[in-house]
Amino acid sequence: DAGVTQSPTHLIKTRGQQVTLRCSPKSGHDTVSWYQQALGQGPQFIFQYYEEEERQRGNFPDRFSGHQFPNYSSELNVNALLLGDSALYLCASSLLDSDTQYFGPGTRLTVL
Amino acid sequence: EDQVTQSPEALRLQEGESSSLNCSYTVSGLRGLFWYRQDPGKGPEFLFTLYSAGEEKEKERLKATLTKKESFLHITAPKPEDSATYLCAVQLSGGSYIPTFGRGTSLIVHP
C-alpha cells in the first residue's frame, strides 16, 4: 500500500517565478492538506481540499493556490515567488474529518 | 492568540536515560492534541492523538499524557533510533480543522 507521495523532491526557482508541486494521497484517502515548514519551525497549514473544493484555508496570501483532481491527487501552485517562500512543502492525506493525517516526504523548495 | 510552546528546544540523552518532552498550549477550546515524529528531511509521522485531560496513550518506549494546559511525551529507556524531532499540534473545537503546530523538540540519543 503506497503512502503519500510528492513530487518533485527538490526544486530551485528564482524570485518572481511560479511553481507547481504535486501530491498523491494514501490509497483510500479523499482529503488532502498542504503545509509549509520553514527551517526550525513547525508546519504551517496552507489549505485543505475535499471533493475538489478548498475546504479550509490558513493565513497565506492568494499567491498560494491549489487544486484537487477527481482521483484525489492535488497540486499546490505558488505564483510570484519570494525568497521567504523557501521551505519544505508537505502534503498530508486523510479521510474527511479524521484526526489521523499521513504526511508525504515533502518537496524542498529553494528560491534564489 | 492561540499558541503552542514546546520545551526544551533540544535534548541530548544517553541511551537508556528516560526523560519527558513538554507541549503547553493556550487555546480557547481544545478538540485534540497530536504528537508527531519527524526525521531530518522527511515528513512528520503520526504518533498519538489525545482528546481529554487524564488521557494516556502508549507506543513502544513512548507514552503521551494530557492535562488541561499541557501534554507530556515520556520516553522510557530511549535508543539511538529514537533520535528525531518531536512535534506537537493542537486542534480547536468549533468546527475549524486547522491544526497549530509547535516548533518541536529535537531529541538526540547517544549510544
PDB file of N, CA and C in Angstrom, chain B residues 2-102:
ATOM      1  N   ASP B   2      -4.013  32.094  20.117  1.00  0.00           N
ATOM      2  CA  ASP B   2      -3.727  30.696  20.420  1.00  0.00           C
ATOM      3  C   ASP B   2      -2.258  30.389  20.182  1.00  0.00           C
ATOM      4  N   GLN B   3      -1.684  29.594  21.077  1.00  0.00           N
ATOM      5  CA  GLN B   3      -0.254  29.323  20.972  1.00  0.00           C
ATOM      6  C   GLN B   3       0.088  27.936  21.482  1.00  0.00           C
ATOM      7  N   VAL B   4       1.103  27.338  20.843  1.00  0.00           N
ATOM      8  CA  VAL B   4       1.620  26.043  21.248  1.00  0.00           C
ATOM      9  C   VAL B   4       3.117  26.204  21.472  1.00  0.00           C
ATOM     10  N   THR B   5       3.597  25.847  22.657  1.00  0.00           N
ATOM     11  CA  THR B   5       5.007  26.003  23.003  1.00  0.00           C
ATOM     12  C   THR B   5       5.578  24.669  23.419  1.00  0.00           C
ATOM     13  N   GLN B   6       6.687  24.275  22.793  1.00  0.00           N
ATOM     14  CA  GLN B   6       7.330  23.025  23.128  1.00  0.00           C
ATOM     15  C   GLN B   6       8.661  23.287  23.820  1.00  0.00           C
ATOM     16  N   SER B   7       8.946  22.459  24.824  1.00  0.00           N
ATOM     17  CA  SER B   7      10.216  22.586  25.531  1.00  0.00           C
ATOM     18  C   SER B   7      10.722  21.209  25.953  1.00  0.00           C
ATOM     19  N   PRO B   8      12.042  21.040  26.038  1.00  0.00           N
ATOM     20  CA  PRO B   8      13.042  22.011  25.591  1.00  0.00           C
ATOM     21  C   PRO B   8      13.123  22.052  24.070  1.00  0.00           C
ATOM     22  N   GLU B   9      13.862  23.018  23.530  1.00  0.00           N
ATOM     23  CA  GLU B   9      14.043  23.069  22.080  1.00  0.00           C
ATOM     24  C   GLU B   9      14.883  21.891  21.608  1.00  0.00           C
ATOM     25  N   ALA B  10      15.877  21.522  22.417  1.00  0.00           N
ATOM     26  CA  ALA B  10      16.760  20.416  22.074  1.00  0.00           C
ATOM     27  C   ALA B  10      17.074  19.633  23.332  1.00  0.00           C
ATOM     28  N   LEU B  11      17.261  18.340  23.183  1.00  0.00           N
ATOM     29  CA  LEU B  11      17.515  17.459  24.314  1.00  0.00           C
ATOM     30  C   LEU B  11      18.480  16.370  23.881  1.00  0.00           C
ATOM     31  N   ARG B  12      19.551  16.228  24.663  1.00  0.00           N
ATOM     32  CA  ARG B  12      20.520  15.164  24.408  1.00  0.00           C
ATOM     33  C   ARG B  12      20.445  14.169  25.562  1.00  0.00           C
ATOM     34  N   LEU B  13      20.274  12.895  25.248  1.00  0.00           N
ATOM     35  CA  LEU B  13      20.184  11.845  26.258  1.00  0.00           C
ATOM     36  C   LEU B  13      21.178  10.742  25.952  1.00  0.00           C
ATOM     37  N   GLN B  14      21.582  10.048  26.983  1.00  0.00           N
ATOM     38  CA  GLN B  14      22.334   8.825  26.791  1.00  0.00           C
ATOM     39  C   GLN B  14      21.334   7.686  26.600  1.00  0.00           C
ATOM     40  N   GLU B  15      21.734   6.688  25.860  1.00  0.00           N
ATOM     41  CA  GLU B  15      20.868   5.531  25.669  1.00  0.00           C
ATOM     42  C   GLU B  15      20.444   4.986  27.030  1.00  0.00           C
ATOM     43  N   GLY B  16      19.130   4.772  27.197  1.00  0.00           N
ATOM     44  CA  GLY B  16      18.608   4.263  28.452  1.00  0.00           C
ATOM     45  C   GLY B  16      18.212   5.321  29.462  1.00  0.00           C
ATOM     46  N   GLU B  17      18.538   6.584  29.177  1.00  0.00           N
ATOM     47  CA  GLU B  17      18.230   7.678  30.101  1.00  0.00           C
ATOM     48  C   GLU B  17      16.836   8.226  29.802  1.00  0.00           C
ATOM     49  N   SER B  18      15.865   7.925  30.618  1.00  0.00           N
ATOM     50  CA  SER B  18      14.473   8.336  30.388  1.00  0.00           C
ATOM     51  C   SER B  18      14.296   9.837  30.600  1.00  0.00           C
ATOM     52  N   SER B  19      13.350  10.425  29.894  1.00  0.00           N
ATOM     53  CA  SER B  19      13.073  11.857  30.037  1.00  0.00           C
ATOM     54  C   SER B  19      11.678  12.163  29.480  1.00  0.00           C
ATOM     55  N   SER B  20      11.301  13.441  29.565  1.00  0.00           N
ATOM     56  CA  SER B  20       9.988  13.877  29.079  1.00  0.00           C
ATOM     57  C   SER B  20      10.112  15.140  28.254  1.00  0.00           C
ATOM     58  N   LEU B  21       9.287  15.236  27.222  1.00  0.00           N
ATOM     59  CA  LEU B  21       9.159  16.439  26.419  1.00  0.00           C
ATOM     60  C   LEU B  21       7.820  17.093  26.758  1.00  0.00           C
ATOM     61  N   ASN B  22       7.802  18.422  26.711  1.00  0.00           N
ATOM     62  CA  ASN B  22       6.606  19.155  27.121  1.00  0.00           C
ATOM     63  C   ASN B  22       5.989  19.920  25.959  1.00  0.00           C
ATOM     64  N   CYS B  23       4.666  19.955  25.929  1.00  0.00           N
ATOM     65  CA  CYS B  23       3.930  20.767  24.967  1.00  0.00           C
ATOM     66  C   CYS B  23       2.851  21.517  25.753  1.00  0.00           C
ATOM     67  N   SER B  24       2.998  22.823  25.877  1.00  0.00           N
ATOM     68  CA  SER B  24       1.976  23.603  26.580  1.00  0.00           C
ATOM     69  C   SER B  24       1.183  24.407  25.560  1.00  0.00           C
ATOM     70  N   TYR B  25      -0.097  24.593  25.845  1.00  0.00           N
ATOM     71  CA  TYR B  25      -0.940  25.280  24.870  1.00  0.00           C
ATOM     72  C   TYR B  25      -1.862  26.272  25.575  1.00  0.00           C
ATOM     73  N   THR B  26      -2.110  27.362  24.879  1.00  0.00           N
ATOM     74  CA  THR B  26      -3.056  28.368  25.366  1.00  0.00           C
ATOM     75  C   THR B  26      -4.077  28.568  24.265  1.00  0.00           C
ATOM     76  N   VAL B  27      -5.089  27.731  24.263  1.00  0.00           N
ATOM     77  CA  VAL B  27      -6.128  27.804  23.253  1.00  0.00           C
ATOM     78  C   VAL B  27      -7.483  27.862  23.941  1.00  0.00           C
ATOM     79  N   SER B  28      -8.433  28.441  23.255  1.00  0.00           N
ATOM     80  CA  SER B  28      -9.783  28.534  23.800  1.00  0.00           C
ATOM     81  C   SER B  28     -10.622  27.402  23.236  1.00  0.00           C
ATOM     82  N   GLY B  29     -10.556  26.270  23.905  1.00  0.00           N
ATOM     83  CA  GLY B  29     -11.349  25.133  23.451  1.00  0.00           C
ATOM     84  C   GLY B  29     -10.534  24.135  22.656  1.00  0.00           C
ATOM     85  N   LEU B  30     -10.009  23.109  23.334  1.00  0.00           N
ATOM     86  CA  LEU B  30      -9.185  22.105  22.668  1.00  0.00           C
ATOM     87  C   LEU B  30     -10.055  20.959  22.195  1.00  0.00           C
ATOM     88  N   ARG B  31      -9.914  20.602  20.919  1.00  0.00           N
ATOM     89  CA  ARG B  31     -10.601  19.425  20.421  1.00  0.00           C
ATOM     90  C   ARG B  31      -9.685  18.210  20.497  1.00  0.00           C
ATOM     91  N   GLY B  32      -8.421  18.408  20.137  1.00  0.00           N
ATOM     92  CA  GLY B  32      -7.483  17.296  20.149  1.00  0.00           C
ATOM     93  C   GLY B  32      -6.046  17.781  20.147  1.00  0.00           C
ATOM     94  N   LEU B  33      -5.150  16.973  20.688  1.00  0.00           N
ATOM     95  CA  LEU B  33      -3.719  17.283  20.687  1.00  0.00           C
ATOM     96  C   LEU B  33      -2.997  16.107  20.054  1.00  0.00           C
ATOM     97  N   PHE B  34      -2.075  16.427  19.154  1.00  0.00           N
ATOM     98  CA  PHE B  34      -1.408  15.407  18.358  1.00  0.00           C
ATOM     99  C   PHE B  34       0.093  15.445  18.598  1.00  0.00           C
ATOM    100  N   TRP B  35       0.705  14.274  18.587  1.00  0.00           N
ATOM    101  CA  TRP B  35       2.163  14.163  18.602  1.00  0.00           C
ATOM    102  C   TRP B  35       2.611  13.487  17.313  1.00  0.00           C
ATOM    103  N   TYR B  36       3.691  14.058  16.753  1.00  0.00           N
ATOM    104  CA  TYR B  36       4.297  13.510  15.554  1.00  0.00           C
ATOM    105  C   TYR B  36       5.799  13.372  15.776  1.00  0.00           C
ATOM    106  N   ARG B  37       6.396  12.457  15.039  1.00  0.00           N
ATOM    107  CA  ARG B  37       7.843  12.315  14.990  1.00  0.00           C
ATOM    108  C   ARG B  37       8.286  12.710  13.588  1.00  0.00           C
ATOM    109  N   GLN B  38       9.370  13.496  13.486  1.00  0.00           N
ATOM    110  CA  GLN B  38       9.863  13.895  12.178  1.00  0.00           C
ATOM    111  C   GLN B  38      11.369  13.653  12.097  1.00  0.00           C
ATOM    112  N   ASP B  39      11.772  12.826  11.147  1.00  0.00           N
ATOM    113  CA  ASP B  39      13.186  12.605  10.879  1.00  0.00           C
ATOM    114  C   ASP B  39      13.680  13.667   9.909  1.00  0.00           C
ATOM    115  N   PRO B  40      14.982  13.975   9.935  1.00  0.00           N
ATOM    116  CA  PRO B  40      15.511  15.055   9.089  1.00  0.00           C
ATOM    117  C   PRO B  40      15.164  14.879   7.615  1.00  0.00           C
ATOM    118  N   GLY B  41      14.623  15.938   7.003  1.00  0.00           N
ATOM    119  CA  GLY B  41      14.314  15.929   5.580  1.00  0.00           C
ATOM    120  C   GLY B  41      13.112  15.090   5.207  1.00  0.00           C
ATOM    121  N   LYS B  42      12.345  14.643   6.198  1.00  0.00           N
ATOM    122  CA  LYS B  42      11.181  13.803   5.919  1.00  0.00           C
ATOM    123  C   LYS B  42       9.920  14.426   6.490  1.00  0.00           C
ATOM    124  N   GLY B  43       8.765  13.878   6.097  1.00  0.00           N
ATOM    125  CA  GLY B  43       7.511  14.360   6.618  1.00  0.00           C
ATOM    126  C   GLY B  43       7.231  13.815   8.005  1.00  0.00           C
ATOM    127  N   PRO B  44       6.400  14.499   8.778  1.00  0.00           N
ATOM    128  CA  PRO B  44       6.049  14.016  10.121  1.00  0.00           C
ATOM    129  C   PRO B  44       5.324  12.676  10.073  1.00  0.00           C
ATOM    130  N   GLU B  45       5.601  11.860  11.088  1.00  0.00           N
ATOM    131  CA  GLU B  45       4.947  10.553  11.228  1.00  0.00           C
ATOM    132  C   GLU B  45       4.029  10.613  12.440  1.00  0.00           C
ATOM    133  N   PHE B  46       2.753  10.296  12.228  1.00  0.00           N
ATOM    134  CA  PHE B  46       1.766  10.362  13.307  1.00  0.00           C
ATOM    135  C   PHE B  46       2.109   9.386  14.429  1.00  0.00           C
ATOM    136  N   LEU B  47       2.006   9.878  15.678  1.00  0.00           N
ATOM    137  CA  LEU B  47       2.224   9.017  16.849  1.00  0.00           C
ATOM    138  C   LEU B  47       0.942   8.830  17.647  1.00  0.00           C
ATOM    139  N   PHE B  48       0.383   9.938  18.171  1.00  0.00           N
ATOM    140  CA  PHE B  48      -0.765   9.853  19.084  1.00  0.00           C
ATOM    141  C   PHE B  48      -1.736  11.011  18.868  1.00  0.00           C
ATOM    142  N   THR B  49      -2.999  10.751  19.235  1.00  0.00           N
ATOM    143  CA  THR B  49      -3.985  11.807  19.416  1.00  0.00           C
ATOM    144  C   THR B  49      -4.564  11.672  20.820  1.00  0.00           C
ATOM    145  N   LEU B  50      -4.662  12.806  21.526  1.00  0.00           N
ATOM    146  CA  LEU B  50      -5.255  12.845  22.863  1.00  0.00           C
ATOM    147  C   LEU B  50      -6.397  13.834  22.835  1.00  0.00           C
ATOM    148  N   TYR B  51      -7.516  13.492  23.508  1.00  0.00           N
ATOM    149  CA  TYR B  51      -8.700  14.341  23.429  1.00  0.00           C
ATOM    150  C   TYR B  51      -9.105  14.979  24.752  1.00  0.00           C
ATOM    151  N   SER B  52      -8.823  14.299  25.864  1.00  0.00           N
ATOM    152  CA  SER B  52      -9.328  14.841  27.124  1.00  0.00           C
ATOM    153  C   SER B  52      -8.284  14.712  28.223  1.00  0.00           C
ATOM    154  N   ALA B  53      -8.360  15.628  29.182  1.00  0.00           N
ATOM    155  CA  ALA B  53      -7.426  15.631  30.304  1.00  0.00           C
ATOM    156  C   ALA B  53      -7.474  14.298  31.029  1.00  0.00           C
ATOM    157  N   GLY B  54      -6.277  13.778  31.340  1.00  0.00           N
ATOM    158  CA  GLY B  54      -6.192  12.490  32.011  1.00  0.00           C
ATOM    159  C   GLY B  54      -5.959  11.329  31.058  1.00  0.00           C
ATOM    160  N   GLU B  55      -6.125  11.585  29.773  1.00  0.00           N
ATOM    161  CA  GLU B  55      -5.955  10.522  28.789  1.00  0.00           C
ATOM    162  C   GLU B  55      -4.465  10.203  28.609  1.00  0.00           C
ATOM    163  N   GLU B  56      -4.144   8.932  28.413  1.00  0.00           N
ATOM    164  CA  GLU B  56      -2.783   8.491  28.169  1.00  0.00           C
ATOM    165  C   GLU B  56      -2.785   7.508  27.001  1.00  0.00           C
ATOM    166  N   LYS B  57      -1.705   7.565  26.199  1.00  0.00           N
ATOM    167  CA  LYS B  57      -1.543   6.583  25.131  1.00  0.00           C
ATOM    168  C   LYS B  57      -0.088   6.158  25.073  1.00  0.00           C
ATOM    169  N   GLU B  58       0.127   4.904  24.712  1.00  0.00           N
ATOM    170  CA  GLU B  58       1.494   4.357  24.693  1.00  0.00           C
ATOM    171  C   GLU B  58       1.783   3.673  23.374  1.00  0.00           C
ATOM    172  N   LYS B  59       3.071   3.769  22.989  1.00  0.00           N
ATOM    173  CA  LYS B  59       3.540   3.055  21.813  1.00  0.00           C
ATOM    174  C   LYS B  59       5.021   2.772  22.028  1.00  0.00           C
ATOM    175  N   GLU B  60       5.345   1.522  22.207  1.00  0.00           N
ATOM    176  CA  GLU B  60       6.720   1.097  22.458  1.00  0.00           C
ATOM    177  C   GLU B  60       7.300   1.878  23.636  1.00  0.00           C
ATOM    178  N   ARG B  61       8.350   2.657  23.430  1.00  0.00           N
ATOM    179  CA  ARG B  61       9.002   3.368  24.530  1.00  0.00           C
ATOM    180  C   ARG B  61       8.374   4.740  24.786  1.00  0.00           C
ATOM    181  N   LEU B  62       7.351   5.092  24.068  1.00  0.00           N
ATOM    182  CA  LEU B  62       6.723   6.408  24.180  1.00  0.00           C
ATOM    183  C   LEU B  62       5.381   6.333  24.893  1.00  0.00           C
ATOM    184  N   LYS B  63       5.133   7.321  25.770  1.00  0.00           N
ATOM    185  CA  LYS B  63       3.843   7.471  26.398  1.00  0.00           C
ATOM    186  C   LYS B  63       3.470   8.944  26.406  1.00  0.00           C
ATOM    187  N   ALA B  64       2.271   9.251  25.895  1.00  0.00           N
ATOM    188  CA  ALA B  64       1.793  10.625  25.857  1.00  0.00           C
ATOM    189  C   ALA B  64       0.681  10.800  26.874  1.00  0.00           C
ATOM    190  N   THR B  65       0.718  11.924  27.593  1.00  0.00           N
ATOM    191  CA  THR B  65      -0.308  12.256  28.578  1.00  0.00           C
ATOM    192  C   THR B  65      -0.817  13.661  28.322  1.00  0.00           C
ATOM    193  N   LEU B  66      -2.026  13.946  28.822  1.00  0.00           N
ATOM    194  CA  LEU B  66      -2.650  15.245  28.575  1.00  0.00           C
ATOM    195  C   LEU B  66      -3.278  15.782  29.851  1.00  0.00           C
ATOM    196  N   THR B  67      -2.999  17.075  30.131  1.00  0.00           N
ATOM    197  CA  THR B  67      -3.707  17.782  31.198  1.00  0.00           C
ATOM    198  C   THR B  67      -4.479  18.924  30.536  1.00  0.00           C
ATOM    199  N   LYS B  68      -5.075  19.786  31.329  1.00  0.00           N
ATOM    200  CA  LYS B  68      -5.892  20.862  30.757  1.00  0.00           C
ATOM    201  C   LYS B  68      -5.058  21.919  30.035  1.00  0.00           C
ATOM    202  N   LYS B  69      -3.749  22.001  30.368  1.00  0.00           N
ATOM    203  CA  LYS B  69      -2.937  23.052  29.766  1.00  0.00           C
ATOM    204  C   LYS B  69      -1.682  22.554  29.083  1.00  0.00           C
ATOM    205  N   GLU B  70      -1.377  21.252  29.209  1.00  0.00           N
ATOM    206  CA  GLU B  70      -0.143  20.765  28.605  1.00  0.00           C
ATOM    207  C   GLU B  70      -0.197  19.264  28.372  1.00  0.00           C
ATOM    208  N   SER B  71       0.759  18.827  27.548  1.00  0.00           N
ATOM    209  CA  SER B  71       0.910  17.400  27.284  1.00  0.00           C
ATOM    210  C   SER B  71       2.378  17.051  27.454  1.00  0.00           C
ATOM    211  N   PHE B  72       2.618  15.825  27.885  1.00  0.00           N
ATOM    212  CA  PHE B  72       3.979  15.323  28.025  1.00  0.00           C
ATOM    213  C   PHE B  72       4.144  14.098  27.138  1.00  0.00           C
ATOM    214  N   LEU B  73       5.334  14.022  26.537  1.00  0.00           N
ATOM    215  CA  LEU B  73       5.718  12.807  25.816  1.00  0.00           C
ATOM    216  C   LEU B  73       6.878  12.201  26.602  1.00  0.00           C
ATOM    217  N   HIS B  74       6.582  11.096  27.272  1.00  0.00           N
ATOM    218  CA  HIS B  74       7.589  10.439  28.090  1.00  0.00           C
ATOM    219  C   HIS B  74       8.311   9.401  27.239  1.00  0.00           C
ATOM    220  N   ILE B  75       9.643   9.414  27.322  1.00  0.00           N
ATOM    221  CA  ILE B  75      10.443   8.443  26.579  1.00  0.00           C
ATOM    222  C   ILE B  75      11.196   7.597  27.598  1.00  0.00           C
ATOM    223  N   THR B  76      10.870   6.319  27.612  1.00  0.00           N
ATOM    224  CA  THR B  76      11.458   5.398  28.596  1.00  0.00           C
ATOM    225  C   THR B  76      12.589   4.605  27.939  1.00  0.00           C
ATOM    226  N   ALA B  77      13.753   4.634  28.596  1.00  0.00           N
ATOM    227  CA  ALA B  77      14.925   3.889  28.108  1.00  0.00           C
ATOM    228  C   ALA B  77      15.125   4.085  26.610  1.00  0.00           C
ATOM    229  N   PRO B  78      15.346   5.331  26.177  1.00  0.00           N
ATOM    230  CA  PRO B  78      15.455   5.590  24.738  1.00  0.00           C
ATOM    231  C   PRO B  78      16.653   4.917  24.091  1.00  0.00           C
ATOM    232  N   LYS B  79      16.506   4.666  22.782  1.00  0.00           N
ATOM    233  CA  LYS B  79      17.570   4.101  21.969  1.00  0.00           C
ATOM    234  C   LYS B  79      17.979   5.136  20.918  1.00  0.00           C
ATOM    235  N   PRO B  80      19.168   4.989  20.329  1.00  0.00           N
ATOM    236  CA  PRO B  80      19.601   5.953  19.306  1.00  0.00           C
ATOM    237  C   PRO B  80      18.584   6.142  18.182  1.00  0.00           C
ATOM    238  N   GLU B  81      17.841   5.097  17.842  1.00  0.00           N
ATOM    239  CA  GLU B  81      16.846   5.222  16.766  1.00  0.00           C
ATOM    240  C   GLU B  81      15.658   6.084  17.152  1.00  0.00           C
ATOM    241  N   ASP B  82      15.554   6.475  18.399  1.00  0.00           N
ATOM    242  CA  ASP B  82      14.501   7.408  18.822  1.00  0.00           C
ATOM    243  C   ASP B  82      14.881   8.857  18.524  1.00  0.00           C
ATOM    244  N   SER B  83      16.106   9.066  18.078  1.00  0.00           N
ATOM    245  CA  SER B  83      16.554  10.420  17.731  1.00  0.00           C
ATOM    246  C   SER B  83      15.722  10.965  16.584  1.00  0.00           C
ATOM    247  N   ALA B  84      15.135  12.137  16.791  1.00  0.00           N
ATOM    248  CA  ALA B  84      14.246  12.770  15.805  1.00  0.00           C
ATOM    249  C   ALA B  84      13.755  14.076  16.403  1.00  0.00           C
ATOM    250  N   THR B  85      12.991  14.821  15.619  1.00  0.00           N
ATOM    251  CA  THR B  85      12.276  15.978  16.158  1.00  0.00           C
ATOM    252  C   THR B  85      10.851  15.544  16.451  1.00  0.00           C
ATOM    253  N   TYR B  86      10.378  15.880  17.648  1.00  0.00           N
ATOM    254  CA  TYR B  86       9.022  15.524  18.054  1.00  0.00           C
ATOM    255  C   TYR B  86       8.162  16.791  18.038  1.00  0.00           C
ATOM    256  N   LEU B  87       7.097  16.722  17.246  1.00  0.00           N
ATOM    257  CA  LEU B  87       6.204  17.864  17.051  1.00  0.00           C
ATOM    258  C   LEU B  87       4.881  17.634  17.771  1.00  0.00           C
ATOM    259  N   CYS B  88       4.374  18.706  18.326  1.00  0.00           N
ATOM    260  CA  CYS B  88       3.059  18.704  18.976  1.00  0.00           C
ATOM    261  C   CYS B  88       2.158  19.636  18.169  1.00  0.00           C
ATOM    262  N   ALA B  89       0.885  19.285  18.036  1.00  0.00           N
ATOM    263  CA  ALA B  89      -0.073  20.146  17.336  1.00  0.00           C
ATOM    264  C   ALA B  89      -1.399  20.097  18.070  1.00  0.00           C
ATOM    265  N   VAL B  90      -2.131  21.222  18.049  1.00  0.00           N
ATOM    266  CA  VAL B  90      -3.447  21.246  18.682  1.00  0.00           C
ATOM    267  C   VAL B  90      -4.498  21.596  17.649  1.00  0.00           C
ATOM    268  N   GLN B  91      -5.667  21.083  17.861  1.00  0.00           N
ATOM    269  CA  GLN B  91      -6.814  21.341  17.005  1.00  0.00           C
ATOM    270  C   GLN B  91      -7.929  21.876  17.890  1.00  0.00           C
ATOM    271  N   LEU B  92      -8.532  22.987  17.462  1.00  0.00           N
ATOM    272  CA  LEU B  92      -9.542  23.641  18.282  1.00  0.00           C
ATOM    273  C   LEU B  92     -10.913  23.034  18.073  1.00  0.00           C
ATOM    274  N   SER B  93     -11.741  23.125  19.087  1.00  0.00           N
ATOM    275  CA  SER B  93     -13.136  22.729  18.942  1.00  0.00           C
ATOM    276  C   SER B  93     -13.868  23.828  18.182  1.00  0.00           C
ATOM    277  N   GLY B  94     -15.035  23.534  17.653  1.00  0.00           N
ATOM    278  CA  GLY B  94     -15.799  24.565  16.963  1.00  0.00           C
ATOM    279  C   GLY B  94     -15.840  24.418  15.470  1.00  0.00           C
ATOM    280  N   GLY B  95     -15.325  23.313  14.951  1.00  0.00           N
ATOM    281  CA  GLY B  95     -15.510  23.045  13.533  1.00  0.00           C
ATOM    282  C   GLY B  95     -14.325  23.345  12.647  1.00  0.00           C
ATOM    283  N   SER B  96     -13.426  24.229  13.077  1.00  0.00           N
ATOM    284  CA  SER B  96     -12.276  24.533  12.224  1.00  0.00           C
ATOM    285  C   SER B  96     -11.273  23.401  12.288  1.00  0.00           C
ATOM    286  N   TYR B  97     -10.820  22.965  11.136  1.00  0.00           N
ATOM    287  CA  TYR B  97      -9.891  21.858  11.087  1.00  0.00           C
ATOM    288  C   TYR B  97      -8.473  22.282  11.403  1.00  0.00           C
ATOM    289  N   ILE B  98      -8.144  23.522  11.177  1.00  0.00           N
ATOM    290  CA  ILE B  98      -6.764  23.993  11.114  1.00  0.00           C
ATOM    291  C   ILE B  98      -5.972  23.651  12.368  1.00  0.00           C
ATOM    292  N   PRO B  99      -4.920  22.802  12.236  1.00  0.00           N
ATOM    293  CA  PRO B  99      -4.076  22.480  13.385  1.00  0.00           C
ATOM    294  C   PRO B  99      -2.956  23.503  13.534  1.00  0.00           C
ATOM    295  N   THR B 100      -2.587  23.770  14.759  1.00  0.00           N
ATOM    296  CA  THR B 100      -1.464  24.664  15.058  1.00  0.00           C
ATOM    297  C   THR B 100      -0.337  23.842  15.645  1.00  0.00           C
ATOM    298  N   PHE B 101       0.830  23.889  14.989  1.00  0.00           N
ATOM    299  CA  PHE B 101       1.988  23.118  15.414  1.00  0.00           C
ATOM    300  C   PHE B 101       2.918  23.961  16.269  1.00  0.00           C
ATOM    301  N   GLY B 102       3.587  23.289  17.213  1.00  0.00           N
ATOM    302  CA  GLY B 102       4.719  23.899  17.894  1.00  0.00           C
ATOM    303  C   GLY B 102       5.961  23.771  17.040  1.00  0.00           C
TER     304      GLY B 102
END
